[in-house]
Amino acid sequence: MMKQGEISLAQMNIMIYPAILATSILSVPSITMAHAGHDMWLSPFWGSLVGLLTVFVALGLNKLYPDRTMIEASVSILGAVPGKLFGLIYMLYLPHITGLIIRTYGEFIISNALPQTPMYVIMGTMVLVCAINVRSGIEVIGRSAQIFVVLFIFLAAFLFVLLIGELHPADLLPIGEKGLRPSIVGALAPAAWFSEFILIAFLLPFVHNRSKVVRKSMLSVLYVTLSMVVTNVVCLLLMGDMTASFVYPVMIAARYITIADFMQHLEALVIALWISGIYVKISTFLYIYSLSIAQWLGMKDYRPVVIPTAFLCTVFAYWIARGKSDISSMISASANIYTLVMLLILPALLLGIGAIRKKIQKQRKGQTSP
Amino acid sequence: MTARVTACLSRIAALTLSLSMIAVTLTGCWDRTEINDLAIVLALGIDSPEGKGILLSAQIYSPRQSGGGSPSGSSEGTASGTTIVKSANGSNLAEAMSRLQRKLSRHVFWGHSEAVVIGQSAAKRGLREYLDFLLRYSQFREHAYVYVSQQPAKEILAQLPSLERSSAEAMREMGIMKLGARVTILDLAKSIEGPGQSAVLSRLKIPPPEEGKDKLASIPYIRGLALFKKAAYIRTITEPLSIGMLIMLNQLEDIVFSVQPDNNSKGVVAIKPSTINTTLTPRIRNGVWSIQAHVKARGDIVLNTTDLSLAAPNQVKDIEKLWKEKMTGIVQSAINLAQKELKTDFFGYAAEFRRHYPKQWNANLSKWESIYPNIETGLQVDVLIMRSGKSESPQGVPDETIIHK
């Protein structure tokens, strides 16, 4: 398949940052707290280990086949039929996760901003914009990500700074009241989000300056971890143990801001923040899905499939859940394991097989031509 | 030729389609409700007349009376008369709310309510239902201040204070000034759901109207505290018990203590504290649970009707001693009330033990109810008089009567 556009390493990391944080920033504090209790702010640290592992799997796959995405590499590693079967799993999984992201977006907007608007309008308009973005190529996605991520980080930092006056630092204690176990169990949800770092395996072939990729990817994991920790700490210090009882704790936190009698009702900022992040996230996943389908079918260009895949993902957004309770089950513990299997374990197996085959090949070469 | 015509036609078709798409999107927000279709609620009141059902009242901003200059030409325009109160019954809050909407020609918008007033009758039913609704229904703001009122909440909302735009604004300002316990919806939920399982709310009272004034023109003020154990109302306390309670809660800011030096029974010295800071230090030693409460107060003398000159250090020391005794007495009575009489952890002992002794706390979680009343509370009050105001020696008396030593 021909290369269509190039991005820089920084652009890739900028695309991945909201791809992980956009959805996690709103719901992860309460999901983590359900298991980790008071130590929920420690969980992202444990989760980041999974992130690092995923980064290594992605980089390992790239090292084996530097110019191939995971879907192409699977054919090279496993052979034609098993490779295509491996790809088929992702053909079914990617619309599932993209649909879930789109649905989470729709649910959030409906419950917090536009309760009367039909869901298809909310999700449809966003997917349409993202589809146009994806059709324009990876360079456009990378550049638009650069703009929106700045907005995302700025708004998030702005909200957290304004909240400082309302925080109760004493609430950070006790640390580890029931040992470290709860925080490790609670790390399952952040870990599932961290496994989305496998995006690197899809995006890295388009990166032109790959010399510092290991260091920069680790830094990327670090930034995501710190952002999650800050979010969790702010929620904990503001709401204490009640964080777990809210669906969107960050939304509650933003609504709580009251400074000098006029800086209030800042929840619109959270919505702006969320939309700018989710735009990058949906675009990235839609791109990867369209690209994977095109590569899996052996097409020369991914552009023709963008609109159909976008439509399919929107339909999936309806299929996967009836209401908020179904969405919650899709980000619960078992669903987290499902995500981890898809985004970490299967790629890791692929990498393992690939590495062994490479080694065998090398040995054979060594035997035939000494 | 035909190819060119078709190309031209398809271009026109594309243009028309995209223009019509733009027309669809330009019609505006889907959910828009113009501001003149909104009834903006400034405060809500919850009552339960005769303990049956809920009477929900909303103080609604009335734009007609406040918008611009009045046509009658009176440029004065009093601040009052800009709110109206509407209320509706229901077996629960949500039901009352939907009935309230039916009584109004505009969409009720609750997002701007800055105060929640719970009438004593409704408070006796327990706070659970109200808290759940306030934290679930998406429009309510978690930062709204919560009060309990002696009179029905509806009457509090109906007040049209001449000093502020509305009684909601008056209540919000009082919340900020910390004239009582400053409790938002979120704080309230946290303190009830937290390890302490209790809550303290300020209690509002409407003063009787001044002679010749409209009976709706008085400003509700904070008098006393309402105490809750696990969302259930238990009792109301007034000064001086409420002062002790607020000191232990670290919430007291605006108060004057008067002490009477014994050598001069006629006069008093009034001290206005500038800061009062309370810290609780938990300790578990040999299985004995104790709390060390340390109250640090600094203040200035604002009135002196005794003959003491206050220039001599020992006189100030004596006054400090008296002040300390007075504060210790007040705080101790509040501690006794909480621990011995009501057996409710208002001051957050549980949270302190959880923070500093997580292991012991978790092991004794089920026994906490029996541990709490027996916790030894050591109280230490440190006071410091910083300044004696503009004057040193007492004013309004001849110099000979002043005691200089």
Tab-separated table of N, CA and C in Angstrom, chain B residues 136-254:
chain	number	residue	atom	x	y	z
B	136	ARG	N	-28.795	14.618	41.633
B	136	ARG	CA	-29.081	13.789	40.473
B	136	ARG	C	-29.633	14.602	39.315
B	137	TYR	N	-30.628	15.420	39.606
B	137	TYR	CA	-31.239	16.207	38.539
B	137	TYR	C	-30.193	17.189	38.024
B	138	SER	N	-29.978	17.165	36.709
B	138	SER	CA	-28.736	17.758	36.208
B	138	SER	C	-28.655	19.271	36.364
B	139	GLN	N	-29.777	19.970	36.521
B	139	GLN	CA	-29.674	21.439	36.511
B	139	GLN	C	-29.128	22.040	37.794
B	140	PHE	N	-29.316	21.381	38.917
B	140	PHE	CA	-28.947	22.016	40.180
B	140	PHE	C	-27.453	22.186	40.291
B	141	ARG	N	-27.068	23.277	40.947
B	141	ARG	CA	-25.652	23.550	41.126
B	141	ARG	C	-25.210	23.024	42.470
B	142	GLU	N	-24.089	22.322	42.491
B	142	GLU	CA	-23.618	21.708	43.735
B	142	GLU	C	-23.092	22.760	44.699
B	143	HIS	N	-22.876	23.976	44.190
B	143	HIS	CA	-22.301	24.993	45.062
B	143	HIS	C	-23.373	25.796	45.795
B	144	ALA	N	-24.634	25.501	45.615
B	144	ALA	CA	-25.689	26.257	46.299
B	144	ALA	C	-25.576	26.037	47.807
B	145	TYR	N	-25.797	27.106	48.565
B	145	TYR	CA	-25.729	26.979	50.023
B	145	TYR	C	-27.039	26.429	50.571
B	146	VAL	N	-26.908	25.634	51.596
B	146	VAL	CA	-28.091	24.984	52.169
B	146	VAL	C	-28.370	25.563	53.555
B	147	TYR	N	-29.607	25.897	53.799
B	147	TYR	CA	-30.016	26.405	55.107
B	147	TYR	C	-31.259	25.674	55.577
B	148	VAL	N	-31.430	25.718	56.882
B	148	VAL	CA	-32.683	25.244	57.448
B	148	VAL	C	-33.404	26.490	57.941
B	149	SER	N	-34.714	26.515	57.843
B	149	SER	CA	-35.395	27.719	58.314
B	149	SER	C	-36.391	27.385	59.398
B	150	GLN	N	-36.509	28.323	60.315
B	150	GLN	CA	-37.455	28.136	61.408
B	150	GLN	C	-38.878	28.274	60.872
B	151	GLN	N	-39.121	29.358	60.139
B	151	GLN	CA	-40.411	29.534	59.485
B	151	GLN	C	-40.427	28.657	58.232
B	152	PRO	N	-41.616	28.473	57.647
B	152	PRO	CA	-41.637	27.712	56.388
B	152	PRO	C	-40.704	28.341	55.354
B	153	ALA	N	-40.039	27.505	54.586
B	153	ALA	CA	-39.077	27.988	53.597
B	153	ALA	C	-39.737	28.943	52.612
B	154	LYS	N	-40.996	28.687	52.343
B	154	LYS	CA	-41.720	29.531	51.387
B	154	LYS	C	-41.729	30.988	51.842
B	155	GLU	N	-41.877	31.182	53.154
B	155	GLU	CA	-41.905	32.550	53.673
B	155	GLU	C	-40.549	33.222	53.543
B	156	ILE	N	-39.496	32.426	53.747
B	156	ILE	CA	-38.149	32.989	53.600
B	156	ILE	C	-37.952	33.478	52.164
B	157	LEU	N	-38.381	32.654	51.238
B	157	LEU	CA	-38.196	33.014	49.829
B	157	LEU	C	-39.053	34.217	49.452
B	158	ALA	N	-40.192	34.345	50.131
B	158	ALA	CA	-41.106	35.423	49.769
B	158	ALA	C	-40.603	36.786	50.220
B	159	GLN	N	-39.606	36.800	51.090
B	159	GLN	CA	-39.089	38.079	51.562
B	159	GLN	C	-38.478	38.868	50.408
B	160	LEU	N	-38.707	40.168	50.451
B	160	LEU	CA	-38.123	41.036	49.429
B	160	LEU	C	-37.249	42.058	50.134
B	161	PRO	N	-36.057	41.672	50.512
B	161	PRO	CA	-35.227	42.578	51.301
B	161	PRO	C	-34.883	43.826	50.500
B	162	SER	N	-34.890	44.959	51.190
B	162	SER	CA	-34.638	46.201	50.463
B	162	SER	C	-33.163	46.395	50.165
B	163	LEU	N	-32.310	45.626	50.859
B	163	LEU	CA	-30.874	45.829	50.693
B	163	LEU	C	-30.307	45.060	49.498
B	164	GLU	N	-30.923	43.941	49.207
B	164	GLU	CA	-30.381	43.092	48.142
B	164	GLU	C	-31.429	42.935	47.048
B	165	ARG	N	-30.986	42.374	45.930
B	165	ARG	CA	-31.909	42.150	44.831
B	165	ARG	C	-33.002	41.156	45.220
B	166	SER	N	-32.598	40.168	46.013
B	166	SER	CA	-33.555	39.137	46.378
B	166	SER	C	-33.085	38.502	47.677
B	167	SER	N	-33.966	37.758	48.315
B	167	SER	CA	-33.531	37.099	49.534
B	167	SER	C	-32.538	35.983	49.205
B	168	ALA	N	-32.600	35.458	47.980
B	168	ALA	CA	-31.608	34.455	47.583
B	168	ALA	C	-30.213	35.068	47.614
B	169	GLU	N	-30.112	36.276	47.091
B	169	GLU	CA	-28.834	36.972	47.076
B	169	GLU	C	-28.382	37.235	48.518
B	170	ALA	N	-29.330	37.639	49.376
B	170	ALA	CA	-28.991	37.874	50.777
B	170	ALA	C	-28.439	36.596	51.404
B	171	MET	N	-29.073	35.471	51.104
B	171	MET	CA	-28.630	34.200	51.694
B	171	MET	C	-27.265	33.797	51.149
B	172	ARG	N	-27.057	34.064	49.881
B	172	ARG	CA	-25.775	33.704	49.291
B	172	ARG	C	-24.663	34.537	49.923
B	173	GLU	N	-24.928	35.825	50.096
B	173	GLU	CA	-23.914	36.687	50.701
B	173	GLU	C	-23.617	36.245	52.131
B	174	MET	N	-24.673	35.867	52.841
B	174	MET	CA	-24.463	35.403	54.208
B	174	MET	C	-23.645	34.122	54.220
B	175	GLY	N	-23.867	33.300	53.237
B	175	GLY	CA	-23.088	32.066	53.135
B	175	GLY	C	-21.619	32.378	52.944
B	176	ILE	N	-21.329	33.368	52.091
B	176	ILE	CA	-19.936	33.715	51.830
B	176	ILE	C	-19.293	34.341	53.057
B	177	MET	N	-20.076	35.161	53.791
B	177	MET	CA	-19.498	35.869	54.932
B	177	MET	C	-19.301	34.966	56.138
B	178	LYS	N	-19.675	33.737	56.029
B	178	LYS	CA	-19.488	32.770	57.112
B	178	LYS	C	-20.132	33.238	58.401
B	179	LEU	N	-21.358	33.675	58.303
B	179	LEU	CA	-22.040	34.087	59.526
B	179	LEU	C	-22.568	32.878	60.281
B	180	GLY	N	-22.534	31.764	59.642
B	180	GLY	CA	-22.935	30.532	60.301
B	180	GLY	C	-22.107	29.435	59.693
B	181	ALA	N	-22.642	28.227	59.668
B	181	ALA	CA	-21.921	27.155	58.996
B	181	ALA	C	-22.087	27.346	57.493
B	182	ARG	N	-20.968	27.413	56.780
B	182	ARG	CA	-21.032	27.608	55.330
B	182	ARG	C	-21.057	26.229	54.694
B	183	VAL	N	-22.212	25.820	54.267
B	183	VAL	CA	-22.374	24.450	53.779
B	183	VAL	C	-23.021	24.475	52.403
B	184	THR	N	-22.348	23.904	51.422
B	184	THR	CA	-22.939	23.778	50.099
B	184	THR	C	-23.587	22.396	49.985
B	185	ILE	N	-24.304	22.186	48.895
B	185	ILE	CA	-24.954	20.885	48.708
B	185	ILE	C	-23.911	19.775	48.741
B	186	LEU	N	-22.787	20.029	48.068
B	186	LEU	CA	-21.741	19.003	48.017
B	186	LEU	C	-21.154	18.748	49.405
B	187	ASP	N	-20.891	19.841	50.160
B	187	ASP	CA	-20.370	19.675	51.525
B	187	ASP	C	-21.331	18.861	52.377
B	188	LEU	N	-22.607	19.184	52.236
B	188	LEU	CA	-23.623	18.513	53.037
B	188	LEU	C	-23.615	17.015	52.744
B	189	ALA	N	-23.608	16.683	51.451
B	189	ALA	CA	-23.601	15.266	51.083
B	189	ALA	C	-22.338	14.600	51.584
B	190	LYS	N	-21.210	15.317	51.473
B	190	LYS	CA	-19.944	14.740	51.921
B	190	LYS	C	-19.968	14.470	53.418
B	191	SER	N	-20.508	15.409	54.192
B	191	SER	CA	-20.423	15.208	55.631
B	191	SER	C	-21.422	14.147	56.093
B	192	ILE	N	-22.517	13.965	55.359
B	192	ILE	CA	-23.452	12.917	55.768
B	192	ILE	C	-22.950	11.546	55.318
B	193	GLU	N	-22.382	11.497	54.100
B	193	GLU	CA	-21.928	10.203	53.579
B	193	GLU	C	-20.545	9.839	54.077
B	194	GLY	N	-19.828	10.831	54.617
B	194	GLY	CA	-18.470	10.576	55.095
B	194	GLY	C	-18.476	9.793	56.387
B	195	PRO	N	-17.286	9.557	56.952
B	195	PRO	CA	-17.214	8.749	58.161
B	195	PRO	C	-17.949	9.362	59.349
B	196	GLY	N	-18.100	10.688	59.374
B	196	GLY	CA	-18.766	11.326	60.510
B	196	GLY	C	-20.277	11.100	60.539
B	197	GLN	N	-20.873	10.916	59.369
B	197	GLN	CA	-22.307	10.677	59.223
B	197	GLN	C	-23.159	11.680	59.983
B	198	SER	N	-22.877	12.946	59.790
B	198	SER	CA	-23.663	13.959	60.479
B	198	SER	C	-23.578	15.234	59.663
B	199	ALA	N	-24.384	16.207	60.028
B	199	ALA	CA	-24.303	17.482	59.329
B	199	ALA	C	-24.768	18.605	60.242
B	200	VAL	N	-24.222	19.768	60.004
B	200	VAL	CA	-24.611	20.959	60.744
B	200	VAL	C	-25.001	22.017	59.720
B	201	LEU	N	-26.202	22.539	59.841
B	201	LEU	CA	-26.652	23.563	58.898
B	201	LEU	C	-27.044	24.822	59.656
B	202	SER	N	-26.854	25.958	59.007
B	202	SER	CA	-27.308	27.207	59.620
B	202	SER	C	-28.824	27.281	59.562
B	203	ARG	N	-29.368	27.989	60.534
B	203	ARG	CA	-30.821	28.065	60.609
B	203	ARG	C	-31.240	29.518	60.390
B	204	LEU	N	-32.135	29.717	59.451
B	204	LEU	CA	-32.562	31.076	59.117
B	204	LEU	C	-33.812	31.448	59.892
B	205	LYS	N	-33.897	32.710	60.187
B	205	LYS	CA	-35.078	33.187	60.883
B	205	LYS	C	-35.462	34.529	60.283
B	206	ILE	N	-36.761	34.765	60.160
B	206	ILE	CA	-37.210	36.078	59.684
B	206	ILE	C	-37.520	36.910	60.910
B	207	PRO	N	-36.889	38.058	61.049
B	207	PRO	CA	-37.213	38.900	62.199
B	207	PRO	C	-38.610	39.481	62.031
B	208	PRO	N	-39.288	39.762	63.141
B	208	PRO	CA	-40.610	40.389	63.000
B	208	PRO	C	-40.464	41.741	62.309
B	209	PRO	N	-41.425	42.098	61.486
B	209	PRO	CA	-41.276	43.335	60.706
B	209	PRO	C	-41.256	44.573	61.597
B	210	GLU	N	-40.509	45.550	61.161
B	210	GLU	CA	-40.488	46.811	61.889
B	210	GLU	C	-41.841	47.494	61.722
B	211	GLU	N	-42.147	48.337	62.674
B	211	GLU	CA	-43.455	48.982	62.650
B	211	GLU	C	-43.590	49.847	61.395
B	212	GLY	N	-44.714	49.742	60.769
B	212	GLY	CA	-44.973	50.576	59.605
B	212	GLY	C	-44.332	50.071	58.328
B	213	LYS	N	-43.510	49.029	58.441
B	213	LYS	CA	-42.877	48.489	57.227
B	213	LYS	C	-43.664	47.272	56.746
B	214	ASP	N	-43.521	47.012	55.485
B	214	ASP	CA	-44.138	45.827	54.895
B	214	ASP	C	-43.591	44.577	55.570
B	215	LYS	N	-44.460	43.619	55.816
B	215	LYS	CA	-43.950	42.451	56.524
B	215	LYS	C	-43.082	41.545	55.642
B	216	LEU	N	-43.059	41.848	54.365
B	216	LEU	CA	-42.186	41.065	53.485
B	216	LEU	C	-40.813	41.703	53.321
B	217	ALA	N	-40.612	42.871	53.971
B	217	ALA	CA	-39.389	43.618	53.677
B	217	ALA	C	-38.224	43.278	54.605
B	218	SER	N	-38.378	42.295	55.473
B	218	SER	CA	-37.268	42.022	56.383
B	218	SER	C	-36.305	40.996	55.780
B	219	ILE	N	-35.070	41.092	56.203
B	219	ILE	CA	-34.038	40.204	55.664
B	219	ILE	C	-33.907	38.997	56.591
B	220	PRO	N	-34.038	37.820	56.060
B	220	PRO	CA	-33.826	36.660	56.928
B	220	PRO	C	-32.378	36.629	57.413
B	221	TYR	N	-32.158	36.230	58.647
B	221	TYR	CA	-30.791	36.188	59.160
B	221	TYR	C	-30.531	34.843	59.819
B	222	ILE	N	-29.268	34.603	60.069
B	222	ILE	CA	-28.895	33.285	60.580
B	222	ILE	C	-28.966	33.289	62.099
B	223	ARG	N	-29.719	32.390	62.635
B	223	ARG	CA	-29.825	32.286	64.076
B	223	ARG	C	-29.831	30.814	64.441
B	224	GLY	N	-28.744	30.389	65.034
B	224	GLY	CA	-28.664	29.017	65.522
B	224	GLY	C	-28.271	28.026	64.438
B	225	LEU	N	-28.129	26.795	64.865
B	225	LEU	CA	-27.711	25.737	63.961
B	225	LEU	C	-28.682	24.569	64.077
B	226	ALA	N	-28.901	23.887	62.961
B	226	ALA	CA	-29.700	22.670	62.979
B	226	ALA	C	-28.753	21.491	62.862
B	227	LEU	N	-28.929	20.505	63.726
B	227	LEU	CA	-28.015	19.365	63.742
B	227	LEU	C	-28.696	18.142	63.139
B	228	PHE	N	-27.911	17.406	62.374
B	228	PHE	CA	-28.439	16.212	61.720
B	228	PHE	C	-27.547	15.025	62.019
B	229	LYS	N	-28.178	13.892	62.248
B	229	LYS	CA	-27.421	12.650	62.392
B	229	LYS	C	-27.865	11.739	61.264
B	230	LYS	N	-26.944	11.352	60.394
B	230	LYS	CA	-27.271	10.509	59.235
B	230	LYS	C	-28.490	11.040	58.483
B	231	ALA	N	-28.495	12.269	58.108
B	231	ALA	CA	-29.580	12.869	57.327
B	231	ALA	C	-30.862	13.067	58.118
B	232	ALA	N	-30.914	12.631	59.366
B	232	ALA	CA	-32.125	12.842	60.148
B	232	ALA	C	-31.912	14.028	61.084
B	233	TYR	N	-32.913	14.893	61.115
B	233	TYR	CA	-32.823	16.071	61.970
B	233	TYR	C	-32.877	15.635	63.424
B	234	ILE	N	-31.974	16.144	64.269
B	234	ILE	CA	-32.102	15.807	65.680
B	234	ILE	C	-32.454	17.002	66.542
B	235	ARG	N	-31.775	18.101	66.399
B	235	ARG	CA	-32.216	19.241	67.191
B	235	ARG	C	-31.597	20.537	66.705
B	236	THR	N	-32.096	21.604	67.283
B	236	THR	CA	-31.604	22.934	66.955
B	236	THR	C	-30.891	23.490	68.177
B	237	ILE	N	-29.761	24.117	67.960
B	237	ILE	CA	-29.084	24.750	69.081
B	237	ILE	C	-28.890	26.229	68.771
B	238	THR	N	-28.864	27.015	69.816
B	238	THR	CA	-28.640	28.451	69.628
B	238	THR	C	-27.428	28.859	70.457
B	239	GLU	N	-27.098	30.142	70.433
B	239	GLU	CA	-25.956	30.625	71.201
B	239	GLU	C	-26.177	30.336	72.680
B	240	PRO	N	-25.158	30.072	73.486
B	240	PRO	CA	-23.754	30.007	73.100
B	240	PRO	C	-23.307	28.640	72.572
B	241	LEU	N	-24.229	27.622	72.647
B	241	LEU	CA	-23.824	26.288	72.190
B	241	LEU	C	-23.404	26.300	70.727
B	242	SER	N	-24.152	27.062	69.919
B	242	SER	CA	-23.848	27.080	68.491
B	242	SER	C	-22.478	27.704	68.240
B	243	ILE	N	-22.074	28.658	69.126
B	243	ILE	CA	-20.754	29.275	68.966
B	243	ILE	C	-19.672	28.219	69.189
B	244	GLY	N	-19.865	27.428	70.255
B	244	GLY	CA	-18.897	26.369	70.534
B	244	GLY	C	-18.819	25.379	69.386
B	245	MET	N	-19.984	25.064	68.826
B	245	MET	CA	-20.044	24.132	67.708
B	245	MET	C	-19.277	24.690	66.514
B	246	LEU	N	-19.493	25.972	66.232
B	246	LEU	CA	-18.823	26.581	65.078
B	246	LEU	C	-17.313	26.660	65.303
B	247	ILE	N	-16.899	26.896	66.562
B	247	ILE	CA	-15.453	26.933	66.826
B	247	ILE	C	-14.855	25.562	66.530
B	248	MET	N	-15.529	24.509	66.992
B	248	MET	CA	-14.999	23.168	66.755
B	248	MET	C	-15.012	22.824	65.268
B	249	LEU	N	-15.959	23.399	64.526
B	249	LEU	CA	-16.035	23.117	63.093
B	249	LEU	C	-15.095	24.012	62.304
B	250	ASN	N	-14.396	24.913	63.000
B	250	ASN	CA	-13.488	25.838	62.328
B	250	ASN	C	-14.230	26.762	61.385
B	251	GLN	N	-15.428	27.134	61.761
B	251	GLN	CA	-16.260	27.921	60.846
B	251	GLN	C	-16.590	29.292	61.407
B	252	LEU	N	-16.145	29.583	62.629
B	252	LEU	CA	-16.566	30.825	63.254
B	252	LEU	C	-15.684	31.971	62.790
B	253	GLU	N	-16.314	33.053	62.365
B	253	GLU	CA	-15.507	34.200	61.960
B	253	GLU	C	-15.963	35.502	62.591
B	254	ASP	N	-17.247	35.703	62.642
B	254	ASP	CA	-17.701	37.023	63.050
B	254	ASP	C	-18.413	36.922	64.385
